[in-house]
Short mmCIF file of C-alpha atoms in Angstrom, two decimals:
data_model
loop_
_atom_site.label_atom_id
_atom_site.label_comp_id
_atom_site.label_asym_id
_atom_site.label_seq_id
_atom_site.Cartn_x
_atom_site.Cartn_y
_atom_site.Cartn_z
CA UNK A 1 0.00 0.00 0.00
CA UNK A 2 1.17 3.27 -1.03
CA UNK A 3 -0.01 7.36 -0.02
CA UNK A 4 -2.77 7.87 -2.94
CA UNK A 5 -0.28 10.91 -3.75
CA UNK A 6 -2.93 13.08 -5.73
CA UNK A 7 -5.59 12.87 -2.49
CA UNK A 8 -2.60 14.09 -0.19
CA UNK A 9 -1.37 16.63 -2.66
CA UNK A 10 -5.07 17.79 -2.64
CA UNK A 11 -5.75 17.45 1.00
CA UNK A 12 -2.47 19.51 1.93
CA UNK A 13 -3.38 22.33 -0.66
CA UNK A 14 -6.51 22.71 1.18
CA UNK A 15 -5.05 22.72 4.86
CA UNK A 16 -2.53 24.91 3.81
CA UNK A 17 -4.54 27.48 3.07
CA UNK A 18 -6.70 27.42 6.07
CA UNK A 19 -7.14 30.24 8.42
CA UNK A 20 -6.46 28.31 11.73
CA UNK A 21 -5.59 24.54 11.45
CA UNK A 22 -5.92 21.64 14.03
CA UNK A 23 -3.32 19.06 13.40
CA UNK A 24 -4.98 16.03 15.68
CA UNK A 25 -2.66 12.79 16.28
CA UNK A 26 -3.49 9.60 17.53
CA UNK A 27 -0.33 8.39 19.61
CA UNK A 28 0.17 4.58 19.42
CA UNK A 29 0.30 3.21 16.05
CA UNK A 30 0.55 6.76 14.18
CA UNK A 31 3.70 8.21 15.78
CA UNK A 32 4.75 5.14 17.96
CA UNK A 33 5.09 1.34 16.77
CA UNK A 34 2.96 -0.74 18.76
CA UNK A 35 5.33 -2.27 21.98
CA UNK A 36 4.12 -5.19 23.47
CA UNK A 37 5.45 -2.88 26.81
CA UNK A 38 2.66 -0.22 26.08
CA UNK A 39 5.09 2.39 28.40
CA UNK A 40 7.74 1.50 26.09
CA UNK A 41 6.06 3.65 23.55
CA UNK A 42 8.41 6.31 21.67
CA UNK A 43 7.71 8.36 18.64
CA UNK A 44 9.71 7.45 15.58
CA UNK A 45 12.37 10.63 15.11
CA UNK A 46 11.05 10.80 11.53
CA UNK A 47 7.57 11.10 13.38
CA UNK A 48 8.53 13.65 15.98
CA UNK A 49 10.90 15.65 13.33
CA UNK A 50 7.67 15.79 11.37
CA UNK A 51 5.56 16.92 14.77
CA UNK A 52 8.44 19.65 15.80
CA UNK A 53 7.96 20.85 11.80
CA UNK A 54 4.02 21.62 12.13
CA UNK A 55 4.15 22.76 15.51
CA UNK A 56 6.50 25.69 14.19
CA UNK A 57 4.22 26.20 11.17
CA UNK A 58 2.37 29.39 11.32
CA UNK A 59 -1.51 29.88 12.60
CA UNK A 60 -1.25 25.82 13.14
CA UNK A 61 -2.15 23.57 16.53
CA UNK A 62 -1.16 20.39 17.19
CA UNK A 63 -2.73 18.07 19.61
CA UNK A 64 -2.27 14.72 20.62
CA UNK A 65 -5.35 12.82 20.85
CA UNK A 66 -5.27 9.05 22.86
CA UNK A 67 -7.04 6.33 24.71
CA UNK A 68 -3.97 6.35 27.15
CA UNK A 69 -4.56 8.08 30.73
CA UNK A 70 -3.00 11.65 30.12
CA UNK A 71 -0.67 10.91 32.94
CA UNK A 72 1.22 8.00 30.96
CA UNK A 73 0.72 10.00 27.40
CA UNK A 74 2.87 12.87 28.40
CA UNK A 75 5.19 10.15 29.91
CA UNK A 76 5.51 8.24 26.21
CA UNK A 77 5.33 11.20 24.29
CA UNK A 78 7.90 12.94 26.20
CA UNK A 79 6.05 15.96 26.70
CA UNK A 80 6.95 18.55 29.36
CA UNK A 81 5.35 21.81 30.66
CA UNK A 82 6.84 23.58 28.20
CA UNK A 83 5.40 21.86 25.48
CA UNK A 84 3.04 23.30 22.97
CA UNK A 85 1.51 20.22 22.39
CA UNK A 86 -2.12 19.95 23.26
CA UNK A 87 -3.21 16.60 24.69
CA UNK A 88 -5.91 14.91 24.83
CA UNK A 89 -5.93 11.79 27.47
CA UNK A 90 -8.51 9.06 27.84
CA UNK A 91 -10.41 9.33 24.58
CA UNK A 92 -11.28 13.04 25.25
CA UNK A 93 -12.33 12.71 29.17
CA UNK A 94 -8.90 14.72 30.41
CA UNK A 95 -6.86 17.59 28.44
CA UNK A 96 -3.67 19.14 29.21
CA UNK A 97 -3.29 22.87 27.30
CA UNK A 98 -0.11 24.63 27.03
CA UNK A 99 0.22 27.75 29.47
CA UNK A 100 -2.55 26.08 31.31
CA UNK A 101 -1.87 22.46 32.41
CA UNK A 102 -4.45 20.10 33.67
CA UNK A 103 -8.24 20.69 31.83
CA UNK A 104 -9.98 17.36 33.88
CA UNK A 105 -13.72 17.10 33.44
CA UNK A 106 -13.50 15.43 37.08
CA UNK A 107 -14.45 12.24 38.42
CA UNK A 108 -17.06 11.08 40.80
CA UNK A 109 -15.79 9.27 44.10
CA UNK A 110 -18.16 6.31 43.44
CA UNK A 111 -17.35 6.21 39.98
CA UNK A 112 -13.50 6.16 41.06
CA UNK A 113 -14.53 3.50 43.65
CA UNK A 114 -16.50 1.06 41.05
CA UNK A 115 -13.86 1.52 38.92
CA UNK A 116 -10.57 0.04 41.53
CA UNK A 117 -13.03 -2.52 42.70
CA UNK A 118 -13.72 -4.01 39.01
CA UNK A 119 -10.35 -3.41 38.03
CA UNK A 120 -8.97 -5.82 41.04
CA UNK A 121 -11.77 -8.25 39.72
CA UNK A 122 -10.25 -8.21 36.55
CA UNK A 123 -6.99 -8.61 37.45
CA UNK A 124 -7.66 -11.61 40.18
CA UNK A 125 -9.73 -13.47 36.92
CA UNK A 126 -7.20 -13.07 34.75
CA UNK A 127 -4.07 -13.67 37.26
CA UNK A 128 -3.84 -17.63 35.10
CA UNK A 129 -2.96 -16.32 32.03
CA UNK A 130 0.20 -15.54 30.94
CA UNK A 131 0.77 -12.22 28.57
CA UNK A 132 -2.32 -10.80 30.01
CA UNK A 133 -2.19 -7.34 31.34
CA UNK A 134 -4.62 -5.25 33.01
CA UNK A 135 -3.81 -1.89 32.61
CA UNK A 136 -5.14 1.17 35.02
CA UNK A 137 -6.21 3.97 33.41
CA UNK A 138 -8.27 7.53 35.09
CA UNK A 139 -11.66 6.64 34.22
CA UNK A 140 -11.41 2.88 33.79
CA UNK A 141 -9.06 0.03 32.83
CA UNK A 142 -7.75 -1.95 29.69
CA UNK A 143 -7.28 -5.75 28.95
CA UNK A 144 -4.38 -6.15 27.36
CA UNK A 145 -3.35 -9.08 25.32
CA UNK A 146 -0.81 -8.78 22.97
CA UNK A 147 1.70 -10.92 24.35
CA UNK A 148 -1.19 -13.78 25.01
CA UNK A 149 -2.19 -16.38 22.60
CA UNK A 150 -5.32 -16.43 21.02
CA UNK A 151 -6.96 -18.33 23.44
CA UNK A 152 -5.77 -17.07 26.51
CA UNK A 153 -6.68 -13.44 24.82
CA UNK A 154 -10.45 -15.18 24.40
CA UNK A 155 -10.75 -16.59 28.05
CA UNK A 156 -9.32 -13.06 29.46
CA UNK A 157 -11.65 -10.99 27.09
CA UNK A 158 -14.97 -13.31 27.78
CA UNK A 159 -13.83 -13.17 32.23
CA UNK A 160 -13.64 -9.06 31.70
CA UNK A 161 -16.72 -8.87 29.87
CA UNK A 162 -18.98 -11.05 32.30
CA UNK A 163 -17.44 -8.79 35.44
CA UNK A 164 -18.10 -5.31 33.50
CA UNK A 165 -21.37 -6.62 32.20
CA UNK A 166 -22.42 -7.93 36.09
CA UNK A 167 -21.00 -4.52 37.73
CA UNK A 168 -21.13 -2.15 35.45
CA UNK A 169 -23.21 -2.19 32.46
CA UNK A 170 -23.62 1.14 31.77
CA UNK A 171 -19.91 1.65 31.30
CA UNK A 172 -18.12 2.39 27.58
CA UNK A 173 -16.67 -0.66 25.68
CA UNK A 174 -13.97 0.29 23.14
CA UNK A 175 -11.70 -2.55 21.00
CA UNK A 176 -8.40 -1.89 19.56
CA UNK A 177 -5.36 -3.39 18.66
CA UNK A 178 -4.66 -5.98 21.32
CA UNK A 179 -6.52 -4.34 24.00
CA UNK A 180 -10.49 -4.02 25.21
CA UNK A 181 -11.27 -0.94 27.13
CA UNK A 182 -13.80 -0.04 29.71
CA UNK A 183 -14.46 3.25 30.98
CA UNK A 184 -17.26 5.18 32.96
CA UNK A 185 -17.07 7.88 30.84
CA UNK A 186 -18.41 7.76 27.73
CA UNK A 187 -16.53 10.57 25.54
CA UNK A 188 -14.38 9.79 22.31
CA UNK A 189 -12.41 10.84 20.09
CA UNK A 190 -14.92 12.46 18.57
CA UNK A 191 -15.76 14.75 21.28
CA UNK A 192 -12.28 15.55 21.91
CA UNK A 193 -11.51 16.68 18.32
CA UNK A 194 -14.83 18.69 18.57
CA UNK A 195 -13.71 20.10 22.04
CA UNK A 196 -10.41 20.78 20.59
CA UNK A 197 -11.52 22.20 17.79
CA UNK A 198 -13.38 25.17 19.86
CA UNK A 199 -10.99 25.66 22.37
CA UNK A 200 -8.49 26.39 19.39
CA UNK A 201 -10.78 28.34 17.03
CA UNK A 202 -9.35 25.88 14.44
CA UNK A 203 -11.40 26.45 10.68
CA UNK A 204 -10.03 23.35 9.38
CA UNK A 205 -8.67 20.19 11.11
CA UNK A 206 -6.25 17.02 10.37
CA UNK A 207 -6.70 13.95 12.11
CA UNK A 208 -4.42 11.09 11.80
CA UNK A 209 -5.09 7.81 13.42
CA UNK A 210 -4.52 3.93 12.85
CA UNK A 211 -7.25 1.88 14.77
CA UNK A 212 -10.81 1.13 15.42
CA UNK A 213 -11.28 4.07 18.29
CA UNK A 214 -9.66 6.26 15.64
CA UNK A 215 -12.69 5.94 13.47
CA UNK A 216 -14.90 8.14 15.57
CA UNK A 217 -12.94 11.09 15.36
CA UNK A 218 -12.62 10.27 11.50
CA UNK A 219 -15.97 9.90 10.80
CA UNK A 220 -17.03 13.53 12.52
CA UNK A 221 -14.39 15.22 10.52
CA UNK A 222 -16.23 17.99 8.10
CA UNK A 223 -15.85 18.79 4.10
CA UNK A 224 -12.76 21.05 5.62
CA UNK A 225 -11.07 18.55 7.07
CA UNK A 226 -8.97 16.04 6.41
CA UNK A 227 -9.06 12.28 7.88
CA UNK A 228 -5.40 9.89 7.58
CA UNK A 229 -5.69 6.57 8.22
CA UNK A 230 -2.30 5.20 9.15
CA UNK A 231 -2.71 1.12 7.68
CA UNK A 232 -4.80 -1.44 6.83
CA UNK A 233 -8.63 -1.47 7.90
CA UNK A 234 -11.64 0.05 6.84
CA UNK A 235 -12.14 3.60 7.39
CA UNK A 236 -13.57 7.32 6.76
CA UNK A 237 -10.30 8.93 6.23
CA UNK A 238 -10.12 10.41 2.63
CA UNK A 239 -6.32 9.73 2.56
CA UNK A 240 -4.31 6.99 3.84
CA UNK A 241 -1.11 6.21 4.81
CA UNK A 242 0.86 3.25 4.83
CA UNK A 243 2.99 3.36 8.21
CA UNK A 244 4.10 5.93 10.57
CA UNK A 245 7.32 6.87 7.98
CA UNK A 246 4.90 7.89 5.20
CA UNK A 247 2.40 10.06 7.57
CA UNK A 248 5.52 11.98 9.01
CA UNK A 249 6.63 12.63 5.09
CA UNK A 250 3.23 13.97 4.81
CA UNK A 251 3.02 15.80 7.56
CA UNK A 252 6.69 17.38 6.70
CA UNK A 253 4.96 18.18 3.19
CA UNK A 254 2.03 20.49 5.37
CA UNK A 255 4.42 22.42 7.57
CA UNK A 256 6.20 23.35 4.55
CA UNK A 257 3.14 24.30 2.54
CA UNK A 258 1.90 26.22 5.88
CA UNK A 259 4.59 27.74 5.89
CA UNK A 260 4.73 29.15 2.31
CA UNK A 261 0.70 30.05 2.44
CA UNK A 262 1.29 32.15 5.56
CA UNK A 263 4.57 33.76 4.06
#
């Protein structure tokens, strides 16, 4: 699979000539190869070359939007106070703004407690199988099983369901690669480019992403926009790209472009 170049070509002539643009990354999978240790989760340096490039582009925002808890997203993305990086943590539910900090929508302390007491559940079910992992996260917990064989993944996956189901069934079910997700919240990435788009006054936004959560934000994305879809998989995206080494080459191409339309 190759970048359709004409529908890049054409997507980045539109950006570039946008008022205000939102460049909006998924994390994992788009900037980062998958690790099998999610906290060992790096960008690529073509990736973050390619992130440092737009960020300097004129009139342009970039954001980081993930499923991870915003505490261990600024942690893998390497991202400090001084950053002017927007991020956007547990599918939209927490944000982190430059000059700012910290933009929580809160929690609820029974929420909070539902949420340690299932988690433990699913941890004590699940204790058997090896490359299982449940993972914490602010507003819920994730299953992960990429290091599991297929049946272990299928017991772990079927014990988490039936103690979410029983406790919680009200709560958010997401799939992605390797992992199912449970959360009390229910936002996505949706919301969060929507929220992002607002706070940032953006009049045209780029979303990148590589997996099934991805596709919400994707799907919301107006005629102005533009939706990447990093890989394989069906999708709303209008352009695609085949791994992390061609979306940085295209993102190189729009901070360049910017940064000629806002000469």
């Amino acid at each position: 699979m190759t970048v359709d170049v004409a529908a890049a070509d054409a997507a980045i002539a539109r950006l570039a000539a946008s008022d205000r643009l939102l460049v909006a990354l998924d994390f994992d999978g788009t900037l980062s190869p998958l690790e099998d240790e999610p906290m060992d989760a790096r960008m690529l340096p073509a990736a973050r070359d390619a992130v440092n490039a737009v960020v300097a582009a004129p009139d342009t925002v970039v954001a980081f939007v993930s499923g991870r808890s915003l505490v261990d997203l600024r942690v893998i993305a390497e991202h400090d106070d001084a950053s002017r990086v927007l991020l956007a943590g547990s599918h939209g539910a927490e944000f982190w703004v430059p000059g700012e900090g910290l933009a929580s929508h809160g929690e609820d302390e029974a929420d909070v407690a539902l949420r340690d007491a299932l988690r433990g559940r699913a941890e004590d079910a699940t204790a058997h199988l090896d490359g299982v992992w449940i993972e914490p996260k602010t507003f819920g917990f994730g299953v992960h099983t990429r290091r599991a064989t297929a049946e272990a993944a299928a017991e772990a996956n079927g014990l988490v369901d039936e103690i979410v189901a029983a406790g919680a069934p009200h709560w958010r079910r997401r799939t992605g690669h390797n992992i199912v997700e449970f959360a009390f919240r229910h936002e996505g990435k949706d919301s969060a480019i929507a929220e992002l788009r607002e706070r940032v006054g953006a009049t045209a936004v780029l979303f990148a992403g590589d997996d099934v959560t991805d596709e919400d934000a994707l799907a919301s994305l107006g005629d102005g926009d533009v939706g990447v879809r990093v890989g394989t998989g069906q999708t709303s995206a209008t352009v695609r790209a085949p791994d992390i080494a061609a979306l940085a080459g295209l993102l190189q191409h729009l901070a360049a472009a910017r940064s000629r339309s806002r000469a």
